[in-house]
Coordinates of C-alpha atoms and ligand atoms in Angstrom, one line a residue:
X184 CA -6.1 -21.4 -43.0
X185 CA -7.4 -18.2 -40.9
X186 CA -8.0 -17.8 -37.2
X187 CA -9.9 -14.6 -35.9
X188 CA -7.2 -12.4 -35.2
X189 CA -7.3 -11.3 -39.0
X190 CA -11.0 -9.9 -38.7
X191 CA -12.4 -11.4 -41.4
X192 CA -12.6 -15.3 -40.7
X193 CA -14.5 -17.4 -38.0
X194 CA -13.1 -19.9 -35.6
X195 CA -10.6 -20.8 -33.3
X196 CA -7.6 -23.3 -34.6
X197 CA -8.9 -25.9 -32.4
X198 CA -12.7 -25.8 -34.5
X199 CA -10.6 -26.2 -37.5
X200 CA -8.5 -28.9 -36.4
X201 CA -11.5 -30.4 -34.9
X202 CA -13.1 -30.4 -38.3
X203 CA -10.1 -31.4 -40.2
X204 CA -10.1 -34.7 -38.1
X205 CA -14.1 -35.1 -38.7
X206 CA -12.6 -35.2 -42.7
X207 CA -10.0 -37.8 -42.2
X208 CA -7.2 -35.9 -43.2
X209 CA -3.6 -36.5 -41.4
X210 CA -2.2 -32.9 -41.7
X211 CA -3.0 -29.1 -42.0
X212 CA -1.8 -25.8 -41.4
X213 CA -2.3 -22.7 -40.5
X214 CA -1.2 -19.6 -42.3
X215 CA -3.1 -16.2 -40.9
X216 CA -2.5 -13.0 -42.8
X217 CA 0.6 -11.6 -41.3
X218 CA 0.8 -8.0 -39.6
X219 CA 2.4 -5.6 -41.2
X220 CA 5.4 -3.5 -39.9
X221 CA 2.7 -0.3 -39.6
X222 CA -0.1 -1.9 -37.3
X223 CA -3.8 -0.7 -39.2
X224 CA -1.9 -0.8 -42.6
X225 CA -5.5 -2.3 -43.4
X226 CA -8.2 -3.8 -41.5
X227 CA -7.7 -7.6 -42.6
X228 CA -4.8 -8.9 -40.9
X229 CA -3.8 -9.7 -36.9
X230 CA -1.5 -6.5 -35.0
X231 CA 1.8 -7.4 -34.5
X232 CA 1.3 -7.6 -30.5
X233 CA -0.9 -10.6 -31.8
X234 CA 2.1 -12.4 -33.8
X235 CA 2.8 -14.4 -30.2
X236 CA -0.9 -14.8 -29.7
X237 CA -1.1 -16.2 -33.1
X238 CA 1.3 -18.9 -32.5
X239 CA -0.3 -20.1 -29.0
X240 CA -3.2 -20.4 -30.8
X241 CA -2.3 -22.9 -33.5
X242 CA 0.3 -24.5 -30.6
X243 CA -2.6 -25.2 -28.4
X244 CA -4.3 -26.5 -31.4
X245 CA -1.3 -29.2 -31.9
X246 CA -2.1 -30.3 -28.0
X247 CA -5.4 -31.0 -28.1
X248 CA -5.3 -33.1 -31.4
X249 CA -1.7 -34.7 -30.8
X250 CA -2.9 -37.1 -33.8
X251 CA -3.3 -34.7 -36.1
X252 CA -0.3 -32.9 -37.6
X253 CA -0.5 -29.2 -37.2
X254 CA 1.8 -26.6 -39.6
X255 CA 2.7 -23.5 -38.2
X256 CA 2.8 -20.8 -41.1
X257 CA 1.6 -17.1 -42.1
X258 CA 0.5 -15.7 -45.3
X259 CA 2.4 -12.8 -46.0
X260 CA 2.0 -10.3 -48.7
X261 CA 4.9 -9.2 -51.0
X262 CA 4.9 -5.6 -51.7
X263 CA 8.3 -4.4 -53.3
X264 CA 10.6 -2.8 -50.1
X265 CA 8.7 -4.8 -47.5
X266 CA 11.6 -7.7 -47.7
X267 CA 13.5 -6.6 -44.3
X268 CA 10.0 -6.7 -42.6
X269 CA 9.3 -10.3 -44.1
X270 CA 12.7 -11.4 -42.5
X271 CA 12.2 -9.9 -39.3
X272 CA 8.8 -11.7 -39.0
X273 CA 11.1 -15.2 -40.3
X274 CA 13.4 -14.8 -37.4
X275 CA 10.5 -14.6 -34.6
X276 CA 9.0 -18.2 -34.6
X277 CA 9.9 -21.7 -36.2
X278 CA 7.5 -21.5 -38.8
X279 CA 7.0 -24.3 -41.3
X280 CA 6.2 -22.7 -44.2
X281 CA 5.4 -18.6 -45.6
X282 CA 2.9 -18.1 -48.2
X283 CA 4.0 -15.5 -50.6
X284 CA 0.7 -13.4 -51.5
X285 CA 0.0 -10.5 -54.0
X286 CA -3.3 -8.7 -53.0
X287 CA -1.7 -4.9 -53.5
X288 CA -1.0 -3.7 -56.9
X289 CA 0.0 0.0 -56.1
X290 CA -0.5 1.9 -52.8
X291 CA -4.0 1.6 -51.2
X292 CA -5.8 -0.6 -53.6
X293 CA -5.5 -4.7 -52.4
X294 CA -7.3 -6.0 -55.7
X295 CA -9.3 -8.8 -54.2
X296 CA -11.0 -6.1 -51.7
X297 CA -14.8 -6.2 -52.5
X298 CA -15.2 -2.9 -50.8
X299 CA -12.8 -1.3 -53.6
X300 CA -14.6 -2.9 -56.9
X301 CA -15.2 0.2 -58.5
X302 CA -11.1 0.5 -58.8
X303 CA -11.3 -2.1 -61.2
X304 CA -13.5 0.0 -63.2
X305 CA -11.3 2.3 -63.4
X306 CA -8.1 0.6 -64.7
X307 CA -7.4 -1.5 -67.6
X308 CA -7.5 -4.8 -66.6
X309 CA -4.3 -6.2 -68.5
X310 CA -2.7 -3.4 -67.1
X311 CA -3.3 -4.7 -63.6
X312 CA -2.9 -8.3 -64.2
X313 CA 0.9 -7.6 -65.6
X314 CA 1.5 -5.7 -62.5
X315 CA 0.4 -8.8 -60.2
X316 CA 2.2 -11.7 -62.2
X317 CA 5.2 -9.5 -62.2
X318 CA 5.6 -9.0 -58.6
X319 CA 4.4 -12.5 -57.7
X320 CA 7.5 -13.1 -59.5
X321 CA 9.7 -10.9 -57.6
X322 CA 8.0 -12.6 -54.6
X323 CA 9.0 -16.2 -56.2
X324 CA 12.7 -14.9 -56.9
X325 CA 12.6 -13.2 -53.5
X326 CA 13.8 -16.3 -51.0
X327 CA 11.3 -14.9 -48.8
X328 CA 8.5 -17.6 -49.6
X329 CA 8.0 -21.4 -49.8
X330 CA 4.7 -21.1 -51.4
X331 CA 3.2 -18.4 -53.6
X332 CA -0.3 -18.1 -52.8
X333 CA -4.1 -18.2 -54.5
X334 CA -1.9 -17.2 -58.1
X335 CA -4.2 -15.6 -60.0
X336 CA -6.3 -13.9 -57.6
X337 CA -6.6 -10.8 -60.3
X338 CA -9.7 -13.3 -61.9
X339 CA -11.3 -12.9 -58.2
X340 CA -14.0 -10.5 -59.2
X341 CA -13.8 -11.5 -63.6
X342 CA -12.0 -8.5 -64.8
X343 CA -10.2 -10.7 -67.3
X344 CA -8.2 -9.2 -70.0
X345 CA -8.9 -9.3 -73.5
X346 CA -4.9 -9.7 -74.2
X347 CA -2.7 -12.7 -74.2
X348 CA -1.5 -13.3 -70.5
X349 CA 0.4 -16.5 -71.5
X350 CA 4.0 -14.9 -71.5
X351 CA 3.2 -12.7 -68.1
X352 CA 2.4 -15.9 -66.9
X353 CA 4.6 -18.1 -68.2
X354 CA 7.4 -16.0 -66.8
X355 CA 6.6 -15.9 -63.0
X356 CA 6.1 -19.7 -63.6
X357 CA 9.3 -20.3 -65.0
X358 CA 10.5 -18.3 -61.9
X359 CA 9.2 -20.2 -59.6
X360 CA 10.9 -23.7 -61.0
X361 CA 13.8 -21.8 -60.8
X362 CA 13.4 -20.8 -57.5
X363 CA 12.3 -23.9 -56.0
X364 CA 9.6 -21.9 -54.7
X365 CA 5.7 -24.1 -54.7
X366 CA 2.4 -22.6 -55.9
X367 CA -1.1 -24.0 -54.5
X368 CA -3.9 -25.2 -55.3
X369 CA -6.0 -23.2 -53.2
X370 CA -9.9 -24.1 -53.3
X371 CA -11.6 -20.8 -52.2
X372 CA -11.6 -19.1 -55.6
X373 CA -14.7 -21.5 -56.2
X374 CA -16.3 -19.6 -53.4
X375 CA -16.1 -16.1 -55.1
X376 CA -17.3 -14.5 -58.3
X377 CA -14.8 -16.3 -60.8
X378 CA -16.2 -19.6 -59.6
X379 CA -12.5 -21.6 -60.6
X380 CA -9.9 -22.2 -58.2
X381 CA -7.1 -20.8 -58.2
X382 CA -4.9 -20.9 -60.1
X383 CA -7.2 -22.0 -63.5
X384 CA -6.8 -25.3 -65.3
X385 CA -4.4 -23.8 -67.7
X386 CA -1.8 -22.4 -65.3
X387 CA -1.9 -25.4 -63.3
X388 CA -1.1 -27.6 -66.8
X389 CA 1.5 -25.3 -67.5
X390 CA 3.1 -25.5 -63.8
X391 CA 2.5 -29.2 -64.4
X392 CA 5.0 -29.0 -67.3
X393 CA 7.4 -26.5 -65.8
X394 CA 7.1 -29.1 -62.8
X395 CA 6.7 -26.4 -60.2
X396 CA 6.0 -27.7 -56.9
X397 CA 2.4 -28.3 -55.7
X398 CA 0.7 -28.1 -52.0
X399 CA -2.8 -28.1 -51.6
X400 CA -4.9 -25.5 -49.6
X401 CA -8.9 -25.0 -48.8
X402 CA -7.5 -20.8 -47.5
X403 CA -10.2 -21.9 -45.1
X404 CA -11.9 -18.8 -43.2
X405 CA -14.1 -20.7 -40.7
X406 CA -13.9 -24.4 -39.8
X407 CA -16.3 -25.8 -42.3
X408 CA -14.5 -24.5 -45.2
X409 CA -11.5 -27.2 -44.2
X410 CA -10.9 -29.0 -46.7
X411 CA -13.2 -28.1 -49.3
X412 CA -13.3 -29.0 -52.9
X413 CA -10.2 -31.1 -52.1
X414 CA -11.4 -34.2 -54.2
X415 CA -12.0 -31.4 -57.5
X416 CA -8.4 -30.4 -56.4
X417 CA -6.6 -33.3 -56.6
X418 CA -8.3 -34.3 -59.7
X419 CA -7.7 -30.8 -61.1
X420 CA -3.4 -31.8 -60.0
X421 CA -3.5 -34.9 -62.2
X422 CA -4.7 -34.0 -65.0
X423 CA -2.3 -31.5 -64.9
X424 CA 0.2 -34.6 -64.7
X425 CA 1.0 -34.0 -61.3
X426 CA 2.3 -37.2 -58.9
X427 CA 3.3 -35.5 -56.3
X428 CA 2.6 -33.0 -53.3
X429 CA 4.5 -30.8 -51.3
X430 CA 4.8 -30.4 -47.7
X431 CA 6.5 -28.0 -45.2
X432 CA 8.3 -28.4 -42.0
X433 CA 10.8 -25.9 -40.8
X434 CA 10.6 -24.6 -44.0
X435 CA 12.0 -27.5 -46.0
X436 CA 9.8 -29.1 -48.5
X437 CA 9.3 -33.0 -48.6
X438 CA 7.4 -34.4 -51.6
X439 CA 4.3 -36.9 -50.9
X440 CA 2.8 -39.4 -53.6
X441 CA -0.2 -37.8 -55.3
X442 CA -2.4 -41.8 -55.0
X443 CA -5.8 -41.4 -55.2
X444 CA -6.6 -42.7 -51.7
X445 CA -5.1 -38.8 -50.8
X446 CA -8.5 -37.6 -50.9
X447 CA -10.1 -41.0 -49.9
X448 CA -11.5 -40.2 -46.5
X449 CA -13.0 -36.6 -47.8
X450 CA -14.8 -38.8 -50.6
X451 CA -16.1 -41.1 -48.0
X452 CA -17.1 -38.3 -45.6
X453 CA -18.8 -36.3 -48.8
X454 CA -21.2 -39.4 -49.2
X455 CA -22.0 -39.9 -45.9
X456 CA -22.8 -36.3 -45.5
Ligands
ZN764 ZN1 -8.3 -13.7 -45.6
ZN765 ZN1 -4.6 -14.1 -49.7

């Protein structure tokens, strides 16, 4: 989830947490889009003067609603030769988890920018989408990331490919069993053009298989997005044969029981309005 200092979400920590605890749910996290090591690299992530502002936020957060438990993470994009910056940011606060996320494809052009459509027009989509898969798995293989993030965010705007992505796929997927490394089921692809979460039914049955960790995420941008579409989620997690969660603390990953009554209090709340 997002706090203001990226520019592009609503909210303060405290809202969300406030919401989350409306919900019923025992634990969230935070994971704002990290600064890069050239402050202004684009306009949709905090300055790295705010890193320290960042963490007070979510810390403040974990006073106010002492019985809820509060992660403190980042989401982080991979972009080959960024890796020394990644650790640097590692080494600054006692994060519980990084999300490993592909939004650039080549220099300038962050794929899931709406103001850039019309480079998607311009490319071959296949093209594109081998380029993503294949450095989320260099993120995957990296050691930089517990979680790879929103994992096929190329669908975002429906520039699917007419090719077979299976093996593309397949491949980061397999990388990230190897790795130990989680993907997510993150909710907020059902709140843009492609309509799906992310990743699609069929990635997610073949992570199921492959036995790839799973955590659970709404990417929440204001505080009423907490949580969202989490009942579609988990069902989306079992029929992918999935009995088990991940979560993070200090970057070490402890599995939960996937039971039904996971999303019991956000069924409850969804009928009560
Ligand atoms: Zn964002
Ligand atoms: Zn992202």
């Amino acid at each position: 989830m997002h706090t203001p200092l990226c520019r592009h979400a609503a909210g303060e920590p405290v809202e969300y947490a406030a919401h989350a605890v409306k919900l019923g749910l025992t634990e969230i996290g935070f994971s704002d889009h990290s600064p890069m090591a050239v402050d202004d690299f684009d306009e949709w992530r905090m300055r790295d003067r705010q890193l320290d502002e960042y963490v007070e936020k979510v810390r403040s957060a974990q006073r106010e609603f002492p019985q809820l438990t509060i992660k403190l993470g980042l989401e982080v994009d991979f972009i080959p030769g960024h890796e020394e910056w990644i650790r640097s940011l590692a080494a600054r606060h006692p994060w519980d988890y990084f999300i490993g996320s592909v939004h650039y494809v080549s220099e300038g052009w962050d794929l899931d920018n709406p103001t850039k459509l019309a480079e998607w027009r311009k490319r071959d989509p296949f093209k594109v989408w081998s380029v993503y898969f294949e450095r989320l798995a260099m993120a995957a293989s990296s050691g930089l990331f517990d979680i790879i993030g929103h994992a096929d965010l190329a669908k975002k705007f429906c520039f699917y490919p007419k090719e077979d992505c299976s093996g593309i796929i397949g491949a980061f997927l397999h990388t990230c069993a190897d790795h130990d490394v989680a993907i997510e089921i993150n909710t907020a692809g059902l709140r843009k053009d492609c309509r799906e979460m992310y990743p699609s039914q069929a990635i997610l049955n073949a992570a199921g298989e492959l036995r790839v960790p799973l955590t659970f995420g709404s990417d929440a941008h204001a505080p009423g997005e907490v949580g969202m579409n989490f009942e579609e989620a988990v069902e989306s997690a079992r029929r992918a044969g999935y009995e088990e969660y991940q979560t993070f603390t200090g970057r070490v990953r402890t599995p939960r029981p996937l039971h039904r009554d996971t999303v019991e209090p956000l069924a409850k709340f969804a009928k009560e309005g």
